[in-house]
mmCIF file of C-alpha atoms and ligand atoms in Angstrom:
data_model
loop_
_atom_site.group_PDB
_atom_site.id
_atom_site.type_symbol
_atom_site.label_atom_id
_atom_site.label_comp_id
_atom_site.label_asym_id
_atom_site.label_seq_id
_atom_site.Cartn_x
_atom_site.Cartn_y
_atom_site.Cartn_z
ATOM 1 C CA MET C 1 129.590 115.438 167.458
ATOM 2 C CA LEU C 2 128.551 117.279 164.284
ATOM 3 C CA LYS C 3 124.814 117.591 163.655
ATOM 4 C CA HIS C 4 122.696 118.005 160.543
ATOM 5 C CA ALA C 5 121.439 121.415 161.743
ATOM 6 C CA VAL C 6 125.043 122.697 161.650
ATOM 7 C CA LEU C 7 126.450 120.820 158.666
ATOM 8 C CA PHE C 8 123.553 121.391 156.242
ATOM 9 C CA PRO C 9 123.937 125.225 156.092
ATOM 10 C CA PHE C 10 127.715 124.757 155.970
ATOM 11 C CA PHE C 11 127.513 122.455 152.935
ATOM 12 C CA LEU C 12 124.947 124.758 151.316
ATOM 13 C CA VAL C 13 127.349 127.713 151.492
ATOM 14 C CA ILE C 14 130.373 125.649 150.402
ATOM 15 C CA GLY C 15 128.265 124.154 147.582
ATOM 16 C CA VAL C 16 127.262 127.580 146.262
ATOM 17 C CA LEU C 17 130.918 128.724 146.386
ATOM 18 C CA ALA C 18 132.007 125.539 144.591
ATOM 19 C CA LEU C 19 129.296 126.105 141.937
ATOM 20 C CA LEU C 20 130.441 129.687 141.371
ATOM 21 C CA HIS C 21 134.044 128.461 141.172
ATOM 22 C CA ALA C 22 133.002 125.804 138.643
ATOM 23 C CA ILE C 23 131.193 128.355 136.451
ATOM 24 C CA TRP C 24 134.069 130.878 136.701
ATOM 25 C CA GLN C 25 136.926 128.436 136.144
ATOM 26 C CA GLY C 26 135.143 125.843 133.992
ATOM 27 C CA SER C 27 136.368 123.120 136.393
ATOM 28 C CA PHE C 28 133.877 120.944 138.241
ATOM 29 C CA GLY C 29 136.318 119.076 140.517
ATOM 30 C CA TRP C 30 135.544 121.037 143.719
ATOM 31 C CA LEU C 31 131.810 120.960 143.060
ATOM 32 C CA ALA C 32 131.885 117.180 142.639
ATOM 33 C CA PHE C 33 133.958 116.807 145.829
ATOM 34 C CA VAL C 34 131.565 118.962 147.903
ATOM 35 C CA CYS C 35 128.508 117.109 146.530
ATOM 36 C CA CYS C 36 130.044 113.688 147.277
ATOM 37 C CA ALA C 37 131.092 114.763 150.798
ATOM 38 C CA GLY C 38 127.595 116.147 151.520
ATOM 39 C CA VAL C 39 125.813 113.034 150.259
ATOM 40 C CA GLY C 40 128.271 110.736 152.067
ATOM 41 C CA ILE C 41 127.928 112.463 155.449
ATOM 42 C CA THR C 42 124.126 112.622 155.126
ATOM 43 C CA ALA C 43 123.928 108.894 154.318
ATOM 44 C CA TRP C 44 126.264 108.063 157.218
ATOM 45 C CA GLY C 45 124.146 110.183 159.560
ATOM 46 C CA ALA C 46 120.943 108.522 158.332
ATOM 47 C CA PHE C 47 122.116 104.929 158.791
ATOM 48 C CA ASP C 48 124.312 105.147 161.917
ATOM 49 C CA ILE C 49 121.876 105.787 164.746
ATOM 50 C CA ARG C 50 124.747 106.245 167.213
ATOM 51 C CA LEU C 51 125.704 109.562 165.624
ATOM 52 C CA GLY C 52 122.449 111.277 166.618
ATOM 53 C CA TYR C 53 123.006 113.286 163.442
ATOM 54 C CA PHE C 54 119.385 114.292 162.787
ATOM 55 C CA THR C 55 117.906 113.955 166.279
ATOM 56 C CA GLU C 56 119.034 113.091 169.794
ATOM 57 C CA THR C 57 119.456 109.340 170.231
ATOM 58 C CA PHE C 58 120.293 107.127 173.195
ATOM 59 C CA TYR C 59 122.407 104.169 172.163
ATOM 60 C CA ARG C 60 124.337 103.175 175.302
ATOM 61 C CA LYS C 61 124.987 104.289 178.879
ATOM 62 C CA LYS C 62 128.396 105.905 178.977
ATOM 63 C CA HIS C 63 130.884 105.870 181.850
ATOM 64 C CA LEU C 64 129.122 103.048 183.672
ATOM 65 C CA SER C 65 131.135 101.360 186.414
ATOM 66 C CA SER C 66 128.602 98.585 187.194
ATOM 67 C CA LYS C 67 128.179 95.718 184.733
ATOM 68 C CA LEU C 68 124.711 96.498 183.404
ATOM 69 C CA VAL C 69 123.551 95.761 179.845
ATOM 70 C CA ALA C 70 120.176 96.141 178.129
ATOM 71 C CA LEU C 71 118.956 93.370 175.853
ATOM 72 C CA THR C 72 116.468 94.658 173.266
ATOM 73 C CA PHE C 73 114.241 92.672 170.908
ATOM 74 C CA ASP C 74 112.790 94.237 167.769
ATOM 75 C CA ASP C 75 110.046 93.375 165.266
ATOM 76 C CA GLY C 76 107.803 91.238 167.491
ATOM 77 C CA PRO C 77 105.806 89.996 169.132
ATOM 78 C CA THR C 78 105.955 86.726 167.211
ATOM 79 C CA ALA C 79 105.511 83.023 167.903
ATOM 80 C CA HIS C 80 109.102 83.028 169.305
ATOM 81 C CA THR C 81 108.614 85.768 171.893
ATOM 82 C CA ALA C 82 107.129 83.425 174.526
ATOM 83 C CA GLN C 83 110.290 81.264 174.471
ATOM 84 C CA ILE C 84 112.428 84.359 174.933
ATOM 85 C CA LEU C 85 110.299 85.459 177.879
ATOM 86 C CA GLU C 86 110.722 82.024 179.437
ATOM 87 C CA LEU C 87 114.510 82.174 179.104
ATOM 88 C CA LEU C 88 114.670 85.703 180.503
ATOM 89 C CA GLN C 89 112.578 84.606 183.472
ATOM 90 C CA GLN C 90 114.798 81.581 184.109
ATOM 91 C CA HIS C 91 117.846 83.848 184.351
ATOM 92 C CA GLY C 92 116.244 86.767 186.173
ATOM 93 C CA ALA C 93 116.939 89.049 183.209
ATOM 94 C CA LYS C 94 114.872 92.074 182.188
ATOM 95 C CA ALA C 95 114.688 93.330 178.614
ATOM 96 C CA THR C 96 113.015 95.822 176.297
ATOM 97 C CA PHE C 97 110.763 94.837 173.390
ATOM 98 C CA PHE C 98 110.388 97.292 170.511
ATOM 99 C CA CYS C 99 107.077 96.109 169.134
ATOM 100 C CA VAL C 100 105.552 96.461 165.682
ATOM 101 C CA GLY C 101 101.898 97.532 165.773
ATOM 102 C CA LYS C 102 100.622 95.029 163.208
ATOM 103 C CA GLN C 103 102.288 92.212 165.180
ATOM 104 C CA LEU C 104 100.597 93.395 168.367
ATOM 105 C CA LEU C 105 97.238 92.920 166.670
ATOM 106 C CA VAL C 106 98.174 89.255 166.105
ATOM 107 C CA TYR C 107 99.775 88.628 169.541
ATOM 108 C CA PRO C 108 98.054 91.005 172.007
ATOM 109 C CA GLU C 109 98.361 88.562 174.899
ATOM 110 C CA VAL C 110 102.126 88.351 174.433
ATOM 111 C CA LEU C 111 102.383 92.109 174.941
ATOM 112 C CA LYS C 112 100.509 91.808 178.226
ATOM 113 C CA GLU C 113 102.817 88.974 179.286
ATOM 114 C CA ILE C 114 105.910 91.043 178.416
ATOM 115 C CA VAL C 115 104.757 93.808 180.747
ATOM 116 C CA HIS C 116 103.463 91.366 183.378
ATOM 117 C CA GLN C 117 106.956 89.880 183.632
ATOM 118 C CA GLY C 118 108.476 93.310 184.262
ATOM 119 C CA HIS C 119 109.951 94.025 180.844
ATOM 120 C CA THR C 120 109.616 97.311 178.991
ATOM 121 C CA VAL C 121 107.803 97.991 175.720
ATOM 122 C CA GLY C 122 108.832 100.474 173.041
ATOM 123 C CA ASN C 123 107.355 101.590 169.713
ATOM 124 C CA HIS C 124 108.862 100.222 166.469
ATOM 125 C CA THR C 125 106.249 101.657 164.028
ATOM 126 C CA PHE C 126 103.022 100.024 162.909
ATOM 127 C CA SER C 127 103.996 98.377 159.633
ATOM 128 C CA HIS C 128 107.825 98.290 159.736
ATOM 129 C CA SER C 129 107.840 99.372 156.110
ATOM 130 C CA ARG C 130 110.933 98.622 154.044
ATOM 131 C CA SER C 131 110.590 102.146 152.667
ATOM 132 C CA PHE C 132 110.530 103.706 156.152
ATOM 133 C CA GLY C 133 113.478 105.939 155.239
ATOM 134 C CA PHE C 134 111.419 107.518 152.438
ATOM 135 C CA LEU C 135 108.277 108.296 154.477
ATOM 136 C CA ASN C 136 107.411 111.934 155.011
ATOM 137 C CA GLU C 137 106.847 113.526 158.410
ATOM 138 C CA THR C 138 103.081 112.889 158.382
ATOM 139 C CA GLN C 139 103.544 109.231 157.480
ATOM 140 C CA VAL C 140 106.149 108.713 160.227
ATOM 141 C CA LYS C 141 103.789 110.327 162.750
ATOM 142 C CA GLU C 142 101.024 107.951 161.600
ATOM 143 C CA GLU C 143 103.316 104.927 161.959
ATOM 144 C CA ILE C 144 104.227 105.948 165.507
ATOM 145 C CA GLY C 145 100.709 107.049 166.456
ATOM 146 C CA ARG C 146 98.986 103.847 165.307
ATOM 147 C CA THR C 147 101.288 101.659 167.409
ATOM 148 C CA ASP C 148 100.968 103.961 170.414
ATOM 149 C CA GLU C 149 97.196 103.579 170.088
ATOM 150 C CA VAL C 150 97.344 99.765 169.913
ATOM 151 C CA ILE C 151 99.569 99.671 173.014
ATOM 152 C CA ARG C 152 97.364 102.181 174.855
ATOM 153 C CA ASN C 153 94.303 100.047 174.119
ATOM 154 C CA LEU C 154 96.049 96.975 175.532
ATOM 155 C CA LEU C 155 97.993 98.465 178.454
ATOM 156 C CA GLY C 156 96.244 101.718 179.228
ATOM 157 C CA ARG C 157 99.385 103.744 178.504
ATOM 158 C CA SER C 158 101.690 104.498 175.598
ATOM 159 C CA PRO C 159 105.435 104.049 175.251
ATOM 160 C CA LYS C 160 107.807 107.009 175.096
ATOM 161 C CA PHE C 161 110.651 104.995 173.560
ATOM 162 C CA PHE C 162 110.825 104.761 169.779
ATOM 163 C CA ARG C 163 113.249 102.761 167.700
ATOM 164 C CA PRO C 164 113.114 103.527 163.976
ATOM 165 C CA PRO C 165 113.138 100.492 161.674
ATOM 166 C CA PHE C 166 116.662 99.734 160.398
ATOM 167 C CA GLY C 167 117.918 102.465 162.745
ATOM 168 C CA VAL C 168 117.202 105.048 160.052
ATOM 169 C CA THR C 169 116.887 108.672 161.085
ATOM 170 C CA ASN C 170 116.344 111.635 158.760
ATOM 171 C CA PRO C 171 114.611 115.049 158.879
ATOM 172 C CA SER C 172 111.121 113.426 158.688
ATOM 173 C CA VAL C 173 111.849 111.146 161.648
ATOM 174 C CA ALA C 174 113.426 114.020 163.584
ATOM 175 C CA LYS C 175 110.368 116.261 163.084
ATOM 176 C CA ALA C 176 107.943 113.418 163.879
ATOM 177 C CA VAL C 177 109.578 112.419 167.190
ATOM 178 C CA LYS C 178 109.884 116.055 168.195
ATOM 179 C CA TYR C 179 106.108 116.325 167.687
ATOM 180 C CA THR C 180 105.234 113.024 169.376
ATOM 181 C CA LYS C 181 107.843 113.584 172.142
ATOM 182 C CA HIS C 182 109.332 110.098 171.813
ATOM 183 C CA GLN C 183 112.891 109.334 172.822
ATOM 184 C CA VAL C 184 114.862 107.588 170.087
ATOM 185 C CA ILE C 185 116.660 104.478 171.287
ATOM 186 C CA GLY C 186 119.449 102.951 169.236
ATOM 187 C CA TRP C 187 122.049 100.329 170.116
ATOM 188 C CA SER C 188 125.768 99.954 170.702
ATOM 189 C CA ASN C 189 126.063 96.204 170.178
ATOM 190 C CA ARG C 190 124.390 94.747 167.112
ATOM 191 C CA SER C 191 123.980 90.962 167.002
ATOM 192 C CA LEU C 192 123.139 90.843 163.273
ATOM 193 C CA ASP C 193 120.863 87.923 164.193
ATOM 194 C CA THR C 194 118.638 88.431 161.155
ATOM 195 C CA ILE C 195 121.440 88.042 158.620
ATOM 196 C CA THR C 196 123.851 85.649 160.380
ATOM 197 C CA PHE C 197 122.712 82.047 160.235
ATOM 198 C CA ASP C 198 125.312 80.540 162.582
ATOM 199 C CA GLU C 199 124.238 80.896 166.244
ATOM 200 C CA GLY C 200 127.848 80.514 167.383
ATOM 201 C CA LYS C 201 128.948 83.476 165.286
ATOM 202 C CA ILE C 202 126.112 85.634 166.628
ATOM 203 C CA PHE C 203 127.067 84.717 170.206
ATOM 204 C CA GLU C 204 130.760 85.427 169.582
ATOM 205 C CA ARG C 205 130.027 88.727 167.883
ATOM 206 C CA VAL C 206 127.965 90.009 170.824
ATOM 207 C CA CYS C 207 130.490 88.797 173.422
ATOM 208 C CA ARG C 208 133.514 90.176 171.553
ATOM 209 C CA LYS C 209 132.097 93.701 171.600
ATOM 210 C CA LEU C 210 130.469 93.498 175.029
ATOM 211 C CA THR C 211 131.062 96.388 177.442
ATOM 212 C CA PRO C 212 129.101 97.654 180.487
ATOM 213 C CA GLY C 213 126.344 100.040 179.444
ATOM 214 C CA ASP C 214 125.711 98.323 176.103
ATOM 215 C CA ILE C 215 122.291 98.302 174.480
ATOM 216 C CA ILE C 216 122.259 95.029 172.546
ATOM 217 C CA LEU C 217 120.097 94.599 169.455
ATOM 218 C CA PHE C 218 118.296 91.298 168.866
ATOM 219 C CA HIS C 219 115.091 90.343 167.058
ATOM 220 C CA ASP C 220 112.420 88.066 168.548
ATOM 221 C CA THR C 221 111.624 86.747 165.095
ATOM 222 C CA SER C 222 113.509 83.463 164.774
ATOM 223 C CA PRO C 223 114.468 80.332 166.732
ATOM 224 C CA ARG C 224 118.095 81.292 166.047
ATOM 225 C CA THR C 225 117.905 84.169 168.509
ATOM 226 C CA VAL C 226 116.324 81.875 171.104
ATOM 227 C CA ASP C 227 119.292 79.505 170.735
ATOM 228 C CA VAL C 228 121.781 82.369 171.087
ATOM 229 C CA LEU C 229 120.064 83.495 174.288
ATOM 230 C CA ARG C 230 120.294 79.979 175.733
ATOM 231 C CA ARG C 231 124.066 80.446 175.582
ATOM 232 C CA LEU C 232 124.327 84.176 176.168
ATOM 233 C CA LEU C 233 122.245 84.524 179.337
ATOM 234 C CA PRO C 234 124.351 82.052 181.396
ATOM 235 C CA TYR C 235 127.512 83.630 179.961
ATOM 236 C CA LEU C 236 126.415 87.114 181.060
ATOM 237 C CA GLN C 237 125.626 85.787 184.537
ATOM 238 C CA LYS C 238 129.035 84.081 184.755
ATOM 239 C CA GLU C 239 130.768 87.320 183.731
ATOM 240 C CA GLY C 240 128.897 89.271 186.416
ATOM 241 C CA TYR C 241 126.562 91.192 184.078
ATOM 242 C CA THR C 242 122.996 92.134 185.031
ATOM 243 C CA CYS C 243 120.437 92.492 182.243
ATOM 244 C CA VAL C 244 118.141 95.453 182.805
ATOM 245 C CA SER C 245 115.543 97.217 180.675
ATOM 246 C CA VAL C 246 116.549 100.318 178.694
ATOM 247 C CA ASP C 247 114.693 102.660 181.066
ATOM 248 C CA VAL C 248 116.653 101.320 184.040
ATOM 249 C CA LEU C 249 119.960 101.518 182.156
ATOM 250 C CA LEU C 250 119.348 105.084 180.992
ATOM 251 C CA ASN C 251 117.349 106.243 184.010
ATOM 252 C CA LEU C 252 114.423 107.377 181.833
ATOM 253 C CA TYR C 253 110.671 106.846 182.296
ATOM 254 C CA PRO C 254 109.384 104.659 179.420
ATOM 255 C CA TYR C 255 105.652 105.512 179.328
ATOM 256 C CA ASP C 256 103.422 108.566 179.062
ATOM 257 C CA THR C 257 101.719 107.974 182.422
HETATM 258 ZN ZN1 ZN I 301 113.016 96.352 163.044
#
């Protein structure tokens, strides 16, 4: 797979050649094409976390013969997380919660319950800013560091898994996670549960794309997701799937100690 570290110098050289050609010939067609291709590939790399374009990302377990999947829940904890924990417990399923620091300050006991029930916790920034993609390296480090600190204060250890809000990666995120030594976790099966209002459609979307080794993206932020899980967890059991946490699926250690 092509990476930013390789493609950026390539486009820089091609861009300079296209600029010289444009000045020499008085034709800007090639220059426009190179600029559009560069911007397009960079945007694709920034928004598709599966590409690992800017930094190494884990988004599924490949070549898996056993029927394991990892359910992940972003943006919590919230008032809905307890219901999700109850459902997971009823079905013997383990999951991973990518928590937002400011939410942890509101629901600290939920975090403890998540871990108590054998689930895994990851870092999903402190404020989950809508402008996360525009933060500089220092700001990204602060977002990660503040949430690590909240979790360390509550659990006595910090997570090593980081999921960037909206799945956005860029040079600032790449430099920050290299510094903080977090592993970036993406997804291979996206439920779109925050923008789809029909529970049936969310369920069908997840099931249609389901394959062993999937990391499935949900959000513990609405009763809709709880309703989908009520249907999905028995379905996964019937189909012979086991729900494990991301660290078990990927065989990685999720904390710093
Ligand atoms: Zn999020």
